[in-house]
PDB file of C-alpha atoms in Angstrom:
ATOM      1  CA  MET U1478      42.295   8.948 -19.086  1.00 66.00           C
ATOM      2  CA  PRO U1479      41.956   8.655 -15.666  1.00 76.00           C
ATOM      3  CA  ASP U1480      44.393   6.853 -14.179  1.00 89.00           C
ATOM      4  CA  ASN U1481      43.864   3.971 -12.128  1.00 91.00           C
ATOM      5  CA  GLY U1482      45.268   5.178  -8.346  1.00 91.00           C
ATOM      6  CA  TYR U1483      43.063   8.805  -8.694  1.00 93.00           C
ATOM      7  CA  ILE U1484      39.709   6.033  -9.953  1.00 93.00           C
ATOM      8  CA  ALA U1485      41.095   3.612  -7.315  1.00 95.00           C
ATOM      9  CA  LEU U1486      40.875   7.259  -4.881  1.00 95.00           C
ATOM     10  CA  LEU U1487      37.635   8.575  -5.775  1.00 95.00           C
ATOM     11  CA  VAL U1488      36.267   5.151  -5.368  1.00 96.00           C
ATOM     12  CA  GLY U1489      37.209   4.924  -1.874  1.00 97.00           C
ATOM     13  CA  VAL U1490      36.071   8.676  -0.645  1.00 97.00           C
ATOM     14  CA  ALA U1491      32.577   7.908  -2.229  1.00 97.00           C
ATOM     15  CA  ALA U1492      32.683   4.803  -0.682  1.00 97.00           C
ATOM     16  CA  ALA U1493      33.722   6.508   2.551  1.00 97.00           C
ATOM     17  CA  ILE U1494      30.448   9.213   2.993  1.00 97.00           C
ATOM     18  CA  THR U1495      28.046   7.208   1.232  1.00 97.00           C
ATOM     19  CA  TRP U1496      28.656   4.463   4.877  1.00 96.00           C
ATOM     20  CA  LEU U1497      29.304   7.460   6.557  1.00 94.00           C
ATOM     21  CA  LEU U1498      25.748   9.519   5.109  1.00 94.00           C
ATOM     22  CA  ARG U1499      23.511   5.534   6.549  1.00 93.00           C
ATOM     23  CA  ALA U1500      25.616   5.937   9.796  1.00 91.00           C
ATOM     24  CA  LEU U1501      24.818   9.339  10.546  1.00 89.00           C
ATOM     25  CA  PRO U1502      20.982   8.200  11.264  1.00 85.00           C
ATOM     26  CA  PHE U1503      21.721   5.510  14.007  1.00 85.00           C
ATOM     27  CA  ALA U1504      24.294   7.452  15.645  1.00 84.00           C
ATOM     28  CA  GLY U1505      21.736   9.847  16.225  1.00 81.00           C
ATOM     29  CA  LEU U1506      18.389   7.946  16.796  1.00 79.00           C
ATOM     30  CA  ALA U1507      20.816   6.544  19.978  1.00 78.00           C
ATOM     31  CA  PRO U1508      20.795   9.543  22.246  1.00 80.00           C
ATOM     32  CA  MET U1509      16.978  10.526  21.011  1.00 83.00           C
ATOM     33  CA  ARG U1510      15.171   7.673  21.692  1.00 80.00           C
ATOM     34  CA  ASP U1511      14.555   8.317  25.588  1.00 84.00           C
ATOM     35  CA  SER U1512      12.539  11.635  24.245  1.00 85.00           C
ATOM     36  CA  GLU U1513       9.424  12.797  24.742  1.00 88.00           C
ATOM     37  CA  VAL U1514       9.013  13.892  21.128  1.00 86.00           C
ATOM     38  CA  VAL U1515      10.184  10.496  19.980  1.00 82.00           C
ATOM     39  CA  LYS U1516       7.756   8.139  21.498  1.00 85.00           C
ATOM     40  CA  TYR U1517       5.127  10.882  20.181  1.00 88.00           C
ATOM     41  CA  LEU U1518       5.517  10.132  16.023  1.00 84.00           C
ATOM     42  CA  GLY U1519       5.883   7.411  16.556  1.00 84.00           C
ATOM     43  CA  ILE U1520       2.692   6.904  17.677  1.00 87.00           C
ATOM     44  CA  HIS U1521       1.441   9.565  15.845  1.00 85.00           C
ATOM     45  CA  MET U1522       3.194   8.864  12.501  1.00 88.00           C
ATOM     46  CA  PRO U1523       2.414   5.242  10.691  1.00 84.00           C
ATOM     47  CA  LEU U1524      -0.617   7.066  10.444  1.00 82.00           C
ATOM     48  CA  GLY U1525       0.291  10.691   9.413  1.00 84.00           C
ATOM     49  CA  VAL U1526       1.889   8.657   6.090  1.00 86.00           C
ATOM     50  CA  MET U1527      -0.650   6.035   6.029  1.00 83.00           C
ATOM     51  CA  VAL U1528      -2.410   9.643   4.807  1.00 86.00           C
ATOM     52  CA  MET U1529      -0.920  11.206   3.318  1.00 89.00           C
ATOM     53  CA  LEU U1530       0.106   8.350   0.912  1.00 85.00           C
ATOM     54  CA  THR U1531      -3.678   7.609   0.346  1.00 83.00           C
ATOM     55  CA  ILE U1532      -4.491  11.662  -0.826  1.00 88.00           C
ATOM     56  CA  TYR U1533      -1.194  11.003  -2.947  1.00 88.00           C
ATOM     57  CA  THR U1534      -2.759   7.842  -4.792  1.00 82.00           C
ATOM     58  CA  LEU U1535      -5.848   9.079  -5.323  1.00 84.00           C
ATOM     59  CA  ARG U1536      -5.470  12.682  -6.053  1.00 85.00           C
ATOM     60  CA  PRO U1537      -5.064  12.036 -10.063  1.00 82.00           C
ATOM     61  CA  GLY U1538      -7.979   9.387  -9.727  1.00 77.00           C
ATOM     62  CA  VAL U1539     -10.191  11.950  -7.983  1.00 79.00           C
ATOM     63  CA  THR U1540      -9.221  14.917 -10.532  1.00 79.00           C
ATOM     64  CA  ALA U1541      -9.198  13.007 -13.754  1.00 74.00           C
ATOM     65  CA  GLY U1542     -13.537  12.754 -12.578  1.00 77.00           C
ATOM     66  CA  GLY U1543     -15.806  11.393 -14.472  1.00 82.00           C
ATOM     67  CA  ILE U1544     -17.155   6.917 -13.928  1.00 84.00           C
ATOM     68  CA  GLY U1545     -13.913   6.688 -12.346  1.00 82.00           C
ATOM     69  CA  VAL U1546     -14.405   8.765  -9.263  1.00 87.00           C
ATOM     70  CA  LEU U1547     -17.428   6.068  -8.868  1.00 88.00           C
ATOM     71  CA  TRP U1548     -15.059   2.838  -9.639  1.00 88.00           C
ATOM     72  CA  LEU U1549     -12.643   4.401  -7.390  1.00 88.00           C
ATOM     73  CA  ALA U1550     -14.589   5.003  -4.139  1.00 90.00           C
ATOM     74  CA  LEU U1551     -15.683   1.924  -4.701  1.00 92.00           C
ATOM     75  CA  ALA U1552     -12.566  -0.049  -4.888  1.00 91.00           C
ATOM     76  CA  VAL U1553     -11.612   2.993  -1.554  1.00 91.00           C
ATOM     77  CA  LEU U1554     -14.490   1.016  -0.192  1.00 93.00           C
ATOM     78  CA  ILE U1555     -14.517  -2.412  -1.162  1.00 94.00           C
ATOM     79  CA  THR U1556     -10.045  -1.693   0.335  1.00 92.00           C
ATOM     80  CA  ALA U1557     -11.183  -0.063   4.144  1.00 92.00           C
ATOM     81  CA  GLY U1558     -14.089  -3.084   4.185  1.00 94.00           C
ATOM     82  CA  LEU U1559     -11.921  -6.265   3.606  1.00 93.00           C
ATOM     83  CA  HIS U1560      -9.129  -4.805   6.493  1.00 90.00           C
ATOM     84  CA  CYS U1561     -11.566  -4.310   8.702  1.00 94.00           C
ATOM     85  CA  TRP U1562     -13.832  -7.927   8.525  1.00 94.00           C
ATOM     86  CA  ARG U1563      -9.862  -9.521   8.131  1.00 90.00           C
ATOM     87  CA  GLY U1564      -7.876  -7.068   9.457  1.00 89.00           C
ATOM     88  CA  GLN U1565      -4.631  -8.382   6.453  1.00 89.00           C
ATOM     89  CA  ALA U1566      -3.105  -5.414   4.982  1.00 88.00           C
ATOM     90  CA  LEU U1567      -1.561  -7.930   1.943  1.00 91.00           C
ATOM     91  CA  LEU U1568      -5.899  -9.177   1.367  1.00 92.00           C
ATOM     92  CA  SER U1569      -7.068  -5.749   0.992  1.00 91.00           C
ATOM     93  CA  ILE U1570      -4.759  -4.190  -0.701  1.00 89.00           C
ATOM     94  CA  VAL U1571      -4.353  -6.868  -3.917  1.00 92.00           C
ATOM     95  CA  GLY U1572      -8.511  -7.072  -2.670  1.00 93.00           C
ATOM     96  CA  GLY U1573      -9.194  -3.349  -3.214  1.00 90.00           C
ATOM     97  CA  THR U1574      -6.358  -3.572  -6.829  1.00 90.00           C
ATOM     98  CA  ALA U1575      -8.131  -6.286  -8.496  1.00 93.00           C
ATOM     99  CA  VAL U1576     -11.666  -4.805  -7.780  1.00 92.00           C
ATOM    100  CA  TYR U1577     -11.156  -1.601  -9.277  1.00 89.00           C
ATOM    101  CA  VAL U1578      -8.218  -3.013 -12.606  1.00 89.00           C
ATOM    102  CA  VAL U1579     -11.355  -4.954 -13.555  1.00 92.00           C
ATOM    103  CA  LEU U1580     -14.241  -2.002 -12.895  1.00 88.00           C
ATOM    104  CA  MET U1581     -11.774   0.188 -15.287  1.00 85.00           C
ATOM    105  CA  THR U1582     -11.600  -1.989 -17.744  1.00 87.00           C
ATOM    106  CA  TRP U1583     -15.676  -1.836 -18.745  1.00 80.00           C
ATOM    107  CA  LEU U1584     -14.419   1.982 -17.864  1.00 66.00           C
TER     108      LEU U1584
END
């Protein structure tokens, strides 16, 4: 079994590497704050991420087929409707999820 000094050295090296890896993005971000590319990505990236997450989330339900696709489409429409009506993400997510769960229990 390794001695305590060796274990302490390993923990220290792991902590230093972890700290450096977490600090590196912030150090690299400072010179890019005025970049046009970063500004463009800041505007358009959230929509792209949400589209990707939506596709990733809905894909298994759509490929399963059957009446579940109808329930899924209804839940998505209700979620979008709630969000357009009230503009609150939490209400939209909880409402759409609740509708989908209730509909799937009837399946």
